[in-house]
XYZ file of C-alpha atoms in Angstrom:
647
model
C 0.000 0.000 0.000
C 2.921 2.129 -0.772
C 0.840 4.560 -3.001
C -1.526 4.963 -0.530
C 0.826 5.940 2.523
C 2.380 8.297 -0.077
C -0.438 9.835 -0.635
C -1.242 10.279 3.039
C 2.136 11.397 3.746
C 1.642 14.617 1.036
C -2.231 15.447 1.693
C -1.951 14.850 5.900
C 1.100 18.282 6.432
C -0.961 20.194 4.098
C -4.336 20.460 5.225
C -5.328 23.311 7.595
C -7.626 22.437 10.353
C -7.516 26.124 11.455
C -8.607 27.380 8.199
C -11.126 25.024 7.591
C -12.827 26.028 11.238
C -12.336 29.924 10.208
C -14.784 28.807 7.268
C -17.068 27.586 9.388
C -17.431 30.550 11.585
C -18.176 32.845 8.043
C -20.874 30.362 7.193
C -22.111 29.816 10.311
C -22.840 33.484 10.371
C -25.774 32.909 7.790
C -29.470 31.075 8.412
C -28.882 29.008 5.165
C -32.890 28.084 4.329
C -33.143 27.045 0.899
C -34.119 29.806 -1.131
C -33.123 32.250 0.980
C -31.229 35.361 0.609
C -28.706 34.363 3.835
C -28.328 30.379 1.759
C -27.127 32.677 -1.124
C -24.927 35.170 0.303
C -23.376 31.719 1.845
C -23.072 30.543 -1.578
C -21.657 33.005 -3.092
C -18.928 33.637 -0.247
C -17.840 29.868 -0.329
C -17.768 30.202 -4.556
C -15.735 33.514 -4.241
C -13.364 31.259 -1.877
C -13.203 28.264 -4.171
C -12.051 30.263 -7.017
C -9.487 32.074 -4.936
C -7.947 29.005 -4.249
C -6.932 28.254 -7.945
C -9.764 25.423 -8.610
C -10.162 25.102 -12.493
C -14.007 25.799 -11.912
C -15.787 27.451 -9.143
C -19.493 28.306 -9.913
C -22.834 28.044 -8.664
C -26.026 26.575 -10.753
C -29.437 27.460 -9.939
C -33.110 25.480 -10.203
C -35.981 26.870 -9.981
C -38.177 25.868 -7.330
C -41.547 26.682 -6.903
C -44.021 24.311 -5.544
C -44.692 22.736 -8.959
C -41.346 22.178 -10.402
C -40.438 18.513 -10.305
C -36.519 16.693 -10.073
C -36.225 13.317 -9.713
C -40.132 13.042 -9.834
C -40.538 14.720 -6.314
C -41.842 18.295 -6.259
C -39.499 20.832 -4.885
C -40.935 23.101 -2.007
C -40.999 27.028 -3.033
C -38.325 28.836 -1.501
C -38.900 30.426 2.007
C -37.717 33.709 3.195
C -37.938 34.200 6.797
C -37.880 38.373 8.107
C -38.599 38.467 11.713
C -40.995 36.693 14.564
C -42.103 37.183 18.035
C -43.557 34.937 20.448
C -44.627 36.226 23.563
C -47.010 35.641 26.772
C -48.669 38.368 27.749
C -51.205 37.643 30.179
C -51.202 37.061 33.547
C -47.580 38.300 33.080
C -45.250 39.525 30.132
C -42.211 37.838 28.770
C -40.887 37.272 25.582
C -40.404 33.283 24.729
C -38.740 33.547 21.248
C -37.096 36.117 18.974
C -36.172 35.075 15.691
C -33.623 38.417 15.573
C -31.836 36.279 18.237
C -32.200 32.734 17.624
C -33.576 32.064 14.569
C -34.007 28.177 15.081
C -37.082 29.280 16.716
C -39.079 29.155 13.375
C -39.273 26.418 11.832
C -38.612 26.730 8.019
C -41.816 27.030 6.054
C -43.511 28.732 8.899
C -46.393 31.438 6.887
C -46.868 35.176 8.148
C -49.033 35.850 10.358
C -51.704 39.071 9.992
C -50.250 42.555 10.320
C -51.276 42.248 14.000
C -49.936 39.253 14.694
C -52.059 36.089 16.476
C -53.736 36.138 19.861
C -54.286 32.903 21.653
C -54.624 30.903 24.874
C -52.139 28.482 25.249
C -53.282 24.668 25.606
C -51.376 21.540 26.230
C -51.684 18.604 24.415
C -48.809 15.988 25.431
C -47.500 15.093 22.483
C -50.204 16.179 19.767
C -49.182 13.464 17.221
C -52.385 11.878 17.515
C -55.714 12.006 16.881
C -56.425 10.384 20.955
C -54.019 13.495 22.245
C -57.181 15.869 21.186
C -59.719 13.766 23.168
C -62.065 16.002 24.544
C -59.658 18.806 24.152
C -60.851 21.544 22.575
C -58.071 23.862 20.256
C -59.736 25.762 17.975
C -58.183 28.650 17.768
C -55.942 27.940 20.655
C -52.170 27.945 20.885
C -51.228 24.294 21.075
C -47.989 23.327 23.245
C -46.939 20.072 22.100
C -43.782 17.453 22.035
C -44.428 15.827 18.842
C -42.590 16.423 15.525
C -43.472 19.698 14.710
C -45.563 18.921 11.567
C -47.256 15.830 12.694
C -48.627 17.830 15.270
C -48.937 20.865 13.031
C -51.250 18.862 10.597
C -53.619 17.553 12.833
C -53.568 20.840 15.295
C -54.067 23.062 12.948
C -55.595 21.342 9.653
C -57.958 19.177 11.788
C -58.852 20.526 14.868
C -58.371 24.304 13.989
C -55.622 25.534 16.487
C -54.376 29.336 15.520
C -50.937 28.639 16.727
C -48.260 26.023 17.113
C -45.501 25.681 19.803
C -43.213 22.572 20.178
C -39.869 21.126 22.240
C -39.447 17.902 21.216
C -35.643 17.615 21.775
C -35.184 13.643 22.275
C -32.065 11.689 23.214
C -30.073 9.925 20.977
C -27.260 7.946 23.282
C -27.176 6.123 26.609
C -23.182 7.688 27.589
C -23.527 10.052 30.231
C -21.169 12.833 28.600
C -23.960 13.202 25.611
C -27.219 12.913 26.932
C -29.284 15.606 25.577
C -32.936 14.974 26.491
C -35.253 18.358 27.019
C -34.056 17.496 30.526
C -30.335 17.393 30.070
C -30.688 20.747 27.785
C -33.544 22.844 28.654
C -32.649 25.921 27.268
C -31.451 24.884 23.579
C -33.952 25.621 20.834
C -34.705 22.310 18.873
C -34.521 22.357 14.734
C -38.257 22.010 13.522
C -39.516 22.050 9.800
C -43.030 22.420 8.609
C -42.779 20.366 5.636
C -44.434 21.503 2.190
C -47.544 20.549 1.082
C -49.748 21.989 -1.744
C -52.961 20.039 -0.090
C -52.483 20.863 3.863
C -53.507 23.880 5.713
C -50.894 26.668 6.430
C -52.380 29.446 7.872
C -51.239 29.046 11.511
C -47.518 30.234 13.040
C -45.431 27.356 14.668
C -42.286 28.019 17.038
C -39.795 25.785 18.256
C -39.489 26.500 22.003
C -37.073 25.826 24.774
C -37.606 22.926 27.605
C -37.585 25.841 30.051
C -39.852 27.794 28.121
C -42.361 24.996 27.745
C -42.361 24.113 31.268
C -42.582 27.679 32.206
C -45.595 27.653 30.024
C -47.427 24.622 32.114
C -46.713 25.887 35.548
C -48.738 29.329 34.689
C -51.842 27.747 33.050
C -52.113 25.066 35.782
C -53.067 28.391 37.816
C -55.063 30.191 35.200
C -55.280 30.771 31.227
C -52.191 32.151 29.680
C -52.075 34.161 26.472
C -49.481 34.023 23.886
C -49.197 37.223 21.016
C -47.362 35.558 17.730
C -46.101 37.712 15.068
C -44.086 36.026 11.918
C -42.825 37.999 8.918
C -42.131 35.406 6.292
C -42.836 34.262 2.767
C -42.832 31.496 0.275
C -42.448 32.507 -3.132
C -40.750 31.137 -6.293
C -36.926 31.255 -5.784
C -34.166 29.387 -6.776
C -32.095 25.786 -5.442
C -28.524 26.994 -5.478
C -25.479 24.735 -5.617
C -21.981 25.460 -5.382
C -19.559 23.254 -7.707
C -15.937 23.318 -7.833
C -13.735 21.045 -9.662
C -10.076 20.394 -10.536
C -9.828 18.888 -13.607
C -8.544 15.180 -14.286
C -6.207 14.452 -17.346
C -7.002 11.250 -19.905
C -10.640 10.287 -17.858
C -11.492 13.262 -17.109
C -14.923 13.187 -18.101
C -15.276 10.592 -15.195
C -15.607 12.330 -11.977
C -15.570 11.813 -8.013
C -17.835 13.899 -6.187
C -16.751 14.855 -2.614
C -20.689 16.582 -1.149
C -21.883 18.517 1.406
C -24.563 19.925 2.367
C -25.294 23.401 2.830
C -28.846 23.987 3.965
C -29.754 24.453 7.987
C -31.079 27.092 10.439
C -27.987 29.463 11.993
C -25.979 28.524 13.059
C -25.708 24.903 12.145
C -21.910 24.666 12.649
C -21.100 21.306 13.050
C -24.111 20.398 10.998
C -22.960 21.453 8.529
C -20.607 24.043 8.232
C -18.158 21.500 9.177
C -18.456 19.338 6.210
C -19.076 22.331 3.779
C -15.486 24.199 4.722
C -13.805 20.681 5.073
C -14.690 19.854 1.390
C -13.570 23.816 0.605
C -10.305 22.698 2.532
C -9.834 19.442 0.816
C -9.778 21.035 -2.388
C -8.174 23.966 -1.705
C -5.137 21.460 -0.641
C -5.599 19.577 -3.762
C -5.433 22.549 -5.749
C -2.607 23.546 -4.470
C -0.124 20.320 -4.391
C -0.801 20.076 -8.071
C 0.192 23.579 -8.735
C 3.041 23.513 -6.280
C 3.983 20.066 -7.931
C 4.010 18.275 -5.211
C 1.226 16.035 -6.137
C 0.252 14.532 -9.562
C -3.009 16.249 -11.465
C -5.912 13.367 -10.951
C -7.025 11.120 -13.853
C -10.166 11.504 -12.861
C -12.162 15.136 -12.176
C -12.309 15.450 -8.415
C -16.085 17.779 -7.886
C -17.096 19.334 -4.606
C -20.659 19.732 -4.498
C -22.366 22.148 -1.746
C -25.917 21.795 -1.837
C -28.893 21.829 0.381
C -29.630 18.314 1.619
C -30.986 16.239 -0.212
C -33.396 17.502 -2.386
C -29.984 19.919 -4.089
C -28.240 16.272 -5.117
C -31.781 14.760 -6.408
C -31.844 18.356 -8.486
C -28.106 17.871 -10.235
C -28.199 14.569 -10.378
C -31.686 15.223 -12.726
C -30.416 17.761 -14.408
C -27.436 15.835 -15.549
C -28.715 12.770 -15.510
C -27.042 11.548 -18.836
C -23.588 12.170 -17.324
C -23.971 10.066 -13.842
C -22.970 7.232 -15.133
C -19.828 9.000 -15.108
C -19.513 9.226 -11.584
C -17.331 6.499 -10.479
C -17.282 7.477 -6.157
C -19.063 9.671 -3.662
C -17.674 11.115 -0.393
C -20.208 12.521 1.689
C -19.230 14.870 4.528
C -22.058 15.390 6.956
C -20.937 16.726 10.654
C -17.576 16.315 10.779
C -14.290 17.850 13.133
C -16.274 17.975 16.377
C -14.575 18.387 19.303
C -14.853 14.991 21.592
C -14.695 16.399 24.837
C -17.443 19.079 24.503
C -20.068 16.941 22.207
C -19.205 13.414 22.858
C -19.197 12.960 19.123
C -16.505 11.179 16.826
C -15.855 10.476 13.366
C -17.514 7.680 11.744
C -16.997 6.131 8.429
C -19.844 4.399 7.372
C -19.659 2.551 4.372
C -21.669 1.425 1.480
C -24.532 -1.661 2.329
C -23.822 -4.625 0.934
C -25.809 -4.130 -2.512
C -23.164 -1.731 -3.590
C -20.086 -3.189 -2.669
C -16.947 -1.635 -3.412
C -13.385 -1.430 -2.666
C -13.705 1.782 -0.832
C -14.680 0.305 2.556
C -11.240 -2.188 3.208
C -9.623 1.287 1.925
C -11.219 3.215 4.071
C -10.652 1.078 6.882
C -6.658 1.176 6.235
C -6.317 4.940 5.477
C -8.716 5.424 8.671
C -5.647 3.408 10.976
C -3.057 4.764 9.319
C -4.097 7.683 9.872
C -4.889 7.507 13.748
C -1.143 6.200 14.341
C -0.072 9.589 16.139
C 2.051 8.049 19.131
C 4.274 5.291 20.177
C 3.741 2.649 23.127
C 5.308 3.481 26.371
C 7.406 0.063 26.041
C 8.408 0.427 22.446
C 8.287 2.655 19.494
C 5.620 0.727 17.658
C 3.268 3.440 16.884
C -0.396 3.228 18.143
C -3.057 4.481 17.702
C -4.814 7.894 19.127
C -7.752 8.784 17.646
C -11.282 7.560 18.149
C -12.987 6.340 15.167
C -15.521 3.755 14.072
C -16.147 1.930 10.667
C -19.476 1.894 10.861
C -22.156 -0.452 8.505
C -24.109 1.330 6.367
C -26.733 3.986 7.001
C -28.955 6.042 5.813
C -30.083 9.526 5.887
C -27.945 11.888 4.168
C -26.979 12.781 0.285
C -24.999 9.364 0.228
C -28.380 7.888 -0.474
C -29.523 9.639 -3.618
C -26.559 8.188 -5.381
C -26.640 4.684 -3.463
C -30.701 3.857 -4.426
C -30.396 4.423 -8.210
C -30.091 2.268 -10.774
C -26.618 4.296 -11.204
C -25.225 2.951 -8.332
C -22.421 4.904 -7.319
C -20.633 3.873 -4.205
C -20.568 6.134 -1.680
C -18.972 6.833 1.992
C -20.401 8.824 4.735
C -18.605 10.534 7.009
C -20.580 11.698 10.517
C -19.050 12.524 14.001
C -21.498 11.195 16.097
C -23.716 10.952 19.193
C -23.099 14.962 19.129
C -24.840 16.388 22.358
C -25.733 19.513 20.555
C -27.075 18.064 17.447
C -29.938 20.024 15.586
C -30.163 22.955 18.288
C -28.835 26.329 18.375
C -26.004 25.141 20.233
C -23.945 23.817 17.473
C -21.812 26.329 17.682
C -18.413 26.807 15.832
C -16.183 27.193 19.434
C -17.332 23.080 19.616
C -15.243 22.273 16.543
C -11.457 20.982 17.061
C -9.176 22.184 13.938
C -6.568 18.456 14.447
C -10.295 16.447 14.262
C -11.101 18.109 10.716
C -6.820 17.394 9.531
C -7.670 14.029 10.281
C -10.981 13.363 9.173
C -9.972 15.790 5.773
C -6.607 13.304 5.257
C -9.193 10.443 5.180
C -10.989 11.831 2.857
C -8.611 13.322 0.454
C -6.782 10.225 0.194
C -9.594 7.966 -0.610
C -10.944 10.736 -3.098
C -7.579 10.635 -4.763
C -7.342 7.276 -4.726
C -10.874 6.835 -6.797
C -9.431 10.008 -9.155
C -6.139 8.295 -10.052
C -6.435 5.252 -9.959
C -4.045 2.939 -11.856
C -2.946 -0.833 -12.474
C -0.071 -0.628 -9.847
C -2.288 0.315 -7.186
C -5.269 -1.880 -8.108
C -3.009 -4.569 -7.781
C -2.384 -3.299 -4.264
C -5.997 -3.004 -3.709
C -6.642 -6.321 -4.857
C -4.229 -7.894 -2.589
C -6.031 -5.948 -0.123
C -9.326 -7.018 -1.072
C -8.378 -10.540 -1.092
C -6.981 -10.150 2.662
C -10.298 -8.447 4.275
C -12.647 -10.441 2.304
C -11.272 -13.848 3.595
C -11.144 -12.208 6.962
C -14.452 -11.229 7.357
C -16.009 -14.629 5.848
C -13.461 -16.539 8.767
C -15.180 -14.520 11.316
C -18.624 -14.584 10.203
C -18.260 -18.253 9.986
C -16.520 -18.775 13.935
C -20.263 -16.909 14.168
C -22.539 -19.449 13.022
C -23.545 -22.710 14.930
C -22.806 -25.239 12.197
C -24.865 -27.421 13.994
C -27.872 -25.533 13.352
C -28.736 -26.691 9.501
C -31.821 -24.468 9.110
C -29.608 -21.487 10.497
C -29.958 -18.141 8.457
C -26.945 -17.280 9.284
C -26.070 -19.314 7.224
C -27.401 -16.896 4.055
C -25.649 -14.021 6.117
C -22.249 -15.784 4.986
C -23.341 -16.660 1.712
C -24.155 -12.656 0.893
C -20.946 -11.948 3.013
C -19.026 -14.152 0.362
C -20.947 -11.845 -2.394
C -19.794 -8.299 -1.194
C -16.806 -9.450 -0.597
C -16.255 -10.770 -4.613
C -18.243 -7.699 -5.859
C -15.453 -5.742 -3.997
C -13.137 -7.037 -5.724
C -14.551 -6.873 -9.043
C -15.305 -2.702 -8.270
C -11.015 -2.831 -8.161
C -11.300 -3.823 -11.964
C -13.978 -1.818 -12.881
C -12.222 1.433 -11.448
C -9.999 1.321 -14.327
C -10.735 1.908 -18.107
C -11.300 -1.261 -20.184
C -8.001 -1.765 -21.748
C -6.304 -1.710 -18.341
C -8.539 -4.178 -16.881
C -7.097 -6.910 -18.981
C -3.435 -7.522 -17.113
C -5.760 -8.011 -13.730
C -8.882 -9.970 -14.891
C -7.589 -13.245 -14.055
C -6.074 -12.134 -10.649
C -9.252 -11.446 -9.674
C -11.048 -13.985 -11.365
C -9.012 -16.152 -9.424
C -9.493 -14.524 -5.724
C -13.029 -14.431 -6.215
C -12.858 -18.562 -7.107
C -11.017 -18.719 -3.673
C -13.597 -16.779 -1.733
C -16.345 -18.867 -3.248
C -14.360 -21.788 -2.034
C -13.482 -20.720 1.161
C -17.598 -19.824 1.641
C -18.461 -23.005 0.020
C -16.511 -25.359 2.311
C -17.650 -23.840 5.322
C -21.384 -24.126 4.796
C -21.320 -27.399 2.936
C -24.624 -28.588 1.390
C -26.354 -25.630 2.767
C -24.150 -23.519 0.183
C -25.685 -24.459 -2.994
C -27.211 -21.341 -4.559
C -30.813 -20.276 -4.546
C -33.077 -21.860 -7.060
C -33.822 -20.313 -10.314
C -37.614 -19.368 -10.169
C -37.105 -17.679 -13.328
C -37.964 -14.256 -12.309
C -35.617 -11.787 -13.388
C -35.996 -8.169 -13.301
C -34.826 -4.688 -14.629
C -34.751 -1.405 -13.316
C -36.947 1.146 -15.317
C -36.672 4.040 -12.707
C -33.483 5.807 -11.789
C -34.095 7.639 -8.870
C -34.397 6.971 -5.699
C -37.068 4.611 -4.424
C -40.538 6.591 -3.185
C -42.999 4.553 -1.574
C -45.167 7.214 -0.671
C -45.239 8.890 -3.733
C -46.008 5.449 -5.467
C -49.218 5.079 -2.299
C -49.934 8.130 -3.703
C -50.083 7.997 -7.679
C -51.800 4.144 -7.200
C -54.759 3.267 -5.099
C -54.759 -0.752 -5.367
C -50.559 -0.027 -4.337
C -51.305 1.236 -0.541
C -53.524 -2.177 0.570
C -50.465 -4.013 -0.792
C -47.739 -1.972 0.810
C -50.027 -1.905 4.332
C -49.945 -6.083 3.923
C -46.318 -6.074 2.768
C -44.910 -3.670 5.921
C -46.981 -5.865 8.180
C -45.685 -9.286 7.231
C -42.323 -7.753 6.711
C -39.880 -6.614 9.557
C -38.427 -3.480 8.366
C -39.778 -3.334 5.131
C -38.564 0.269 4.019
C -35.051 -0.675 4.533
C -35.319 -4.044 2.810
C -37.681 -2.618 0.051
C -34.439 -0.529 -1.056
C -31.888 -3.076 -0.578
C -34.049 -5.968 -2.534
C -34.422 -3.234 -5.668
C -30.638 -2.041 -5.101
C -29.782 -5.859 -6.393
C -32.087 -5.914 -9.221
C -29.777 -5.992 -12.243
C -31.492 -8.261 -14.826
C -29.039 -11.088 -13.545
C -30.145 -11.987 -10.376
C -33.545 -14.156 -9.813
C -35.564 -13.243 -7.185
C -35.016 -16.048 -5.211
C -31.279 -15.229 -5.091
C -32.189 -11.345 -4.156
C -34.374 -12.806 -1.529
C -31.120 -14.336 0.145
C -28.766 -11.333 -0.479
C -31.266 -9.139 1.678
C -31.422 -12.052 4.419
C -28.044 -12.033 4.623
C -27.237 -8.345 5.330
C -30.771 -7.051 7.028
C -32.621 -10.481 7.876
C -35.149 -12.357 6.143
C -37.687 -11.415 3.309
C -39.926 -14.020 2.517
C -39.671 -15.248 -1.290
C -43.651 -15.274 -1.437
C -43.527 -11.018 -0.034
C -40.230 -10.495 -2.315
C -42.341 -11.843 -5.168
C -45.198 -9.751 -4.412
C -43.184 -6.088 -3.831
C -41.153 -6.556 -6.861
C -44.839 -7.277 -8.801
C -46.137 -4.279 -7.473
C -42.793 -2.175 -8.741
C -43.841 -3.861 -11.923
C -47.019 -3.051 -12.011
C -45.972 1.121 -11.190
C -43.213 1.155 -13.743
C -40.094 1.038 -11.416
C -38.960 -2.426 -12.959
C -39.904 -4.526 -15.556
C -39.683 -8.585 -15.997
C -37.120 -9.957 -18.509
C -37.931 -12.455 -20.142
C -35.328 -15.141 -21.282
């Protein structure tokens, strides 16, 4: 791995922590709401910077959004400028319990104006308001509802169904069991919580909706246990047609470079959002800005590949490129997410986290992550000899969901992707992300990571594929060793036994993503090297399981993806009546359905029979009954998301 420790050694003493924090603070000075005018002042400040740092493009594309205009097939939200917003009690006593001008977390994107004299209302409490039972006998019509739900759960049925003329919600949850990050409404009563009211054309929107503090809320109960209390709401806000910005930068690879890596981030969240996610926005400014600069300086070899940094709003700003160039995706050959990165450890609890592709898209870049992730955490030596060790806390982590990774993962263009996330962070999605909780040697670390495995996807070559393959072969008869010591080979009926089987498939599709990552002609000098090591890891899987290793019958169902995007169950409830019963049947007889829905039509290829996909998903998530497979994959059939091939 000699290429790969060189190119650690060049990218690690060149990346600038302390700049890439100083970025953070100028974003984090914004309230970066799509549309907005504070998202594009952001914009523009981070393009200005990209282009001052040399990159051979630095520009920003705009979409129109509007609240009709479609990407992907999903319709984009107008934009939403937010102005000001009060929210006050002023009887039996007069205090002011949000001010946008100082937090503006308080309103929850989306929110609508209010009347030029604002809203009057008494204040009501309804637990949780999520539910229809939580207005039993409760009456809210035109009252201010206090509530602990998700802000537009409760939001649709305060307002929409029972009529309430206000909304106010805490609903700050926990999200680890370690002492140092607990960060319950108890453990952090005076943050202000993120809260969205999410677009929608058909739902009522008349009524303002604050996010509130613990304190605040409590404060709230106390007085109307002894009496009514008022509340006097005032918002200044608008949605209007506006414009999806995103920032791309690029340095430009040599003979592929109409192939490209994409490092993302996104840009999009309430001020001042600095760990999420400033942090991975200036990180990716860093990372190329250290790119950019070795190759000029000649210190480090222009890419073969493009490298891209995409800043974006979450989301919905990768589903809007990725439509808009749809033709040239297949061009993208990797993905490096950065979402919530360079957090200090000792004041959020939070560390990095690599989490890597799911087993339908297996790739190379995990075992590589792994290694450049300990080589890079080697910072010291043991007290008894000079061995180094390690000193950093990180985790590679299986994969998960929930960030722009996934727009490129569920598509029938299936580009790898890694995630990185510093995580449980105490201060996550309040107004206390704050840049002072950021540690500049976290984001050289995490950025070295990065870099290197972005590099290594942009110039890749036969010299180090042969590397990677050796690598490949190494971790991939690892892992199926241990997952075997796992299984009781007593146990014949055992599905752990499909666990190893699938584990024997990722690992072989790993090592065929070393081949593919290099052009055609290229591939030839390696084919039967890895031909070969995939023949072994069959073997090795093969001999462990014995009879139970035969593969899955051929039931003679084979299907092909139709739809490229990203898979949308509700839209798909939505567009088809006779499709809801089913899904309502199949999420019932199905544990976790959602998540196995996508992995199941994430191995559709026009290869694999459904029987065989059946045991792929068992294997990484746990079973899915051939007889429910069968009758999902119909239904995508029937919608126009796949379509049987017939032999």
């Amino acid at each position: 791995m000699k290429q790969i420790d060189r190119l650690i050694q060049t990218v690690q003493p060149a990346l600038s922590g302390e700049r890439a924090v100083d970025t953070v603070w100028a974003v984090a000075r914004y309230n970066r709401i799509v549309g907005s005018r504070d998202y594009a002042a952001a914009a523009e400040l981070l393009c200005r910077q990209l282009a001052e740092y040399g990159l051979d493009t630095a520009e920003i594309e705009r979409f129109p959004i509007d609240g009709q205009q479609q990407y992907t097939g999903r319709v984009f939200a107008p934009a939403w400028e937010p102005h000001s917003a009060r929210l006050e009690v002023i009887a039996p006593e007069r205090y002011v319990i949000a001010d946008f001008a100082v937090t503006p977390m308080c309103l929850p994107s989306g929110c609508p104006a209010t009347p030029a004299g604002g809203v009057r209302a008494t204040v009501v409490d309804v637990g949780r308001g999520d539910q229809p039972a939580h207005y039993a006998d409760v009456d809210v019509a035109g009252k201010a509802v206090l509530a602990t739900g998700l802000t537009t759960d409760v939001y649709n049925l305060a307002v929409e169904t029972y009529g309430a003329a206000c909304v106010m919600t805490t609903n700050m949850y926990d999200w680890s069991n370690l002492p140092a990050v607990k960060r319950t409404m108890l453990d952090l009563p005076d943050a202000t919580h993120l809260a969205r009211l999410y677009y929608s054309a058909e739902k009522r929107r008349d009524a303002p909706v604050f996010s509130i503090t613990y304190r605040h809320a409590e404060r709230l109960r106390d007085l109307a246990r002894q009496g009514p209390v008022t509340i006097q709401a005032t918002v200044e806000a608008e949605n209007k047609p506006g414009e999806l910005l995103v920032v791309s930068g690029t340095l430009q690879g040599t003979d592929l470079a109409a192939e490209e890596v994409w490092i993302t981030a996104h840009l999009c969240h309430p001020k001042p959002g600095a760990c999420d996610n400033a942090s991975g926005v200036a990180l990716g400014v860093e990372i190329m800005r250290t790119l950019a600069a070795l190759v000029r300086d000649g210190n480090l070899a222009r890419p073969r590949r493009t490298l891209r940094l995409l800043l974006l709003p979450e989301m919905s700003g990768t589903q809007a490129y990725m439509d808009r160039y749809q033709e040239q995706i297949d061009q993208v050959v990797a993905l490096f997410n950065l979402d919530m990165v360079g957090a200090s450890y000792a004041q959020t609890g939070a560390y990095c986290r690599l989490v890597q592709t799911p087993w339908s898209r297996p790739s190379y870049l995990n075992h590589l992550g792994a290694y450049v992730l300990e080589q890079v955490s080697l910072g010291s030596h043991s007290h008894i000899n000079q061995t180094p060790v390690r000193d950093w806390l990180y985790a590679l982590n299986p994969y998960d969901k929930g960030s722009d990774h996934d727009v490129a993962l569920n598509s029938r263009y299936a580009i790898p992707g890694l995630f990185f996330f510093y995580w449980p962070h105490r201060y996550y999605h309040t107004d206390l992300d704050t840049p002072e909780k950021l540690d500049p040697r976290e984001f050289e670390r995490v950025g070295t990571v990065a870099a290197t495995l972005a590099l290594a996807a942009a110039t890749m070559q036969p010299a180090l594929a042969k590397d990677l393959i050796n690598l490949m072969e190494i971790e991939g008869e690892r892992a199926v060793k241990l997952e075997a010591r796992s299984n009781d080979p007593t146990d014949a009926a055992s599905k752990q036994w499909d666990r190893l089987w699938a584990l024997g498939e990722r690992e072989k599709g790993a090592l065929q993503s070393v081949l593919n990552a290099l052009p055609l002609q290229e591939q030839l000098s390696l084919a039967d090297a890895v031909t070969h090591r995939q023949n072994a890891l069959d073997q090795l899987v093969q001999q462990t399981m014995g009879d139970l290793g035969a593969a899955a019958a051929d039931d003679g169902q084979r299907w092909r993806r139709l739809e490229p995007w990203p898979l949308n169950l509700g839209k798909i409830e939505k567009e088809h009546a006779a499709a809801k019963t089913t899904l309502q049947e199949l999420r019932a007889a199905v544990t976790d359905f959602e998540d196995k829905a996508i992995a199941a039509l994430n191995y559709v290829d026009g290869r694999r029979t459904v029987a065989q996909i059946a045991r792929l998903v068992a294997g990484e998530l746990g079973v899915f009954p051939l007889a429910q497979l069968t009758t999902y994959f119909a239904l995508l059939g029937d919608v126009g998301v796949i379509e049987r091939k017939w032999e």
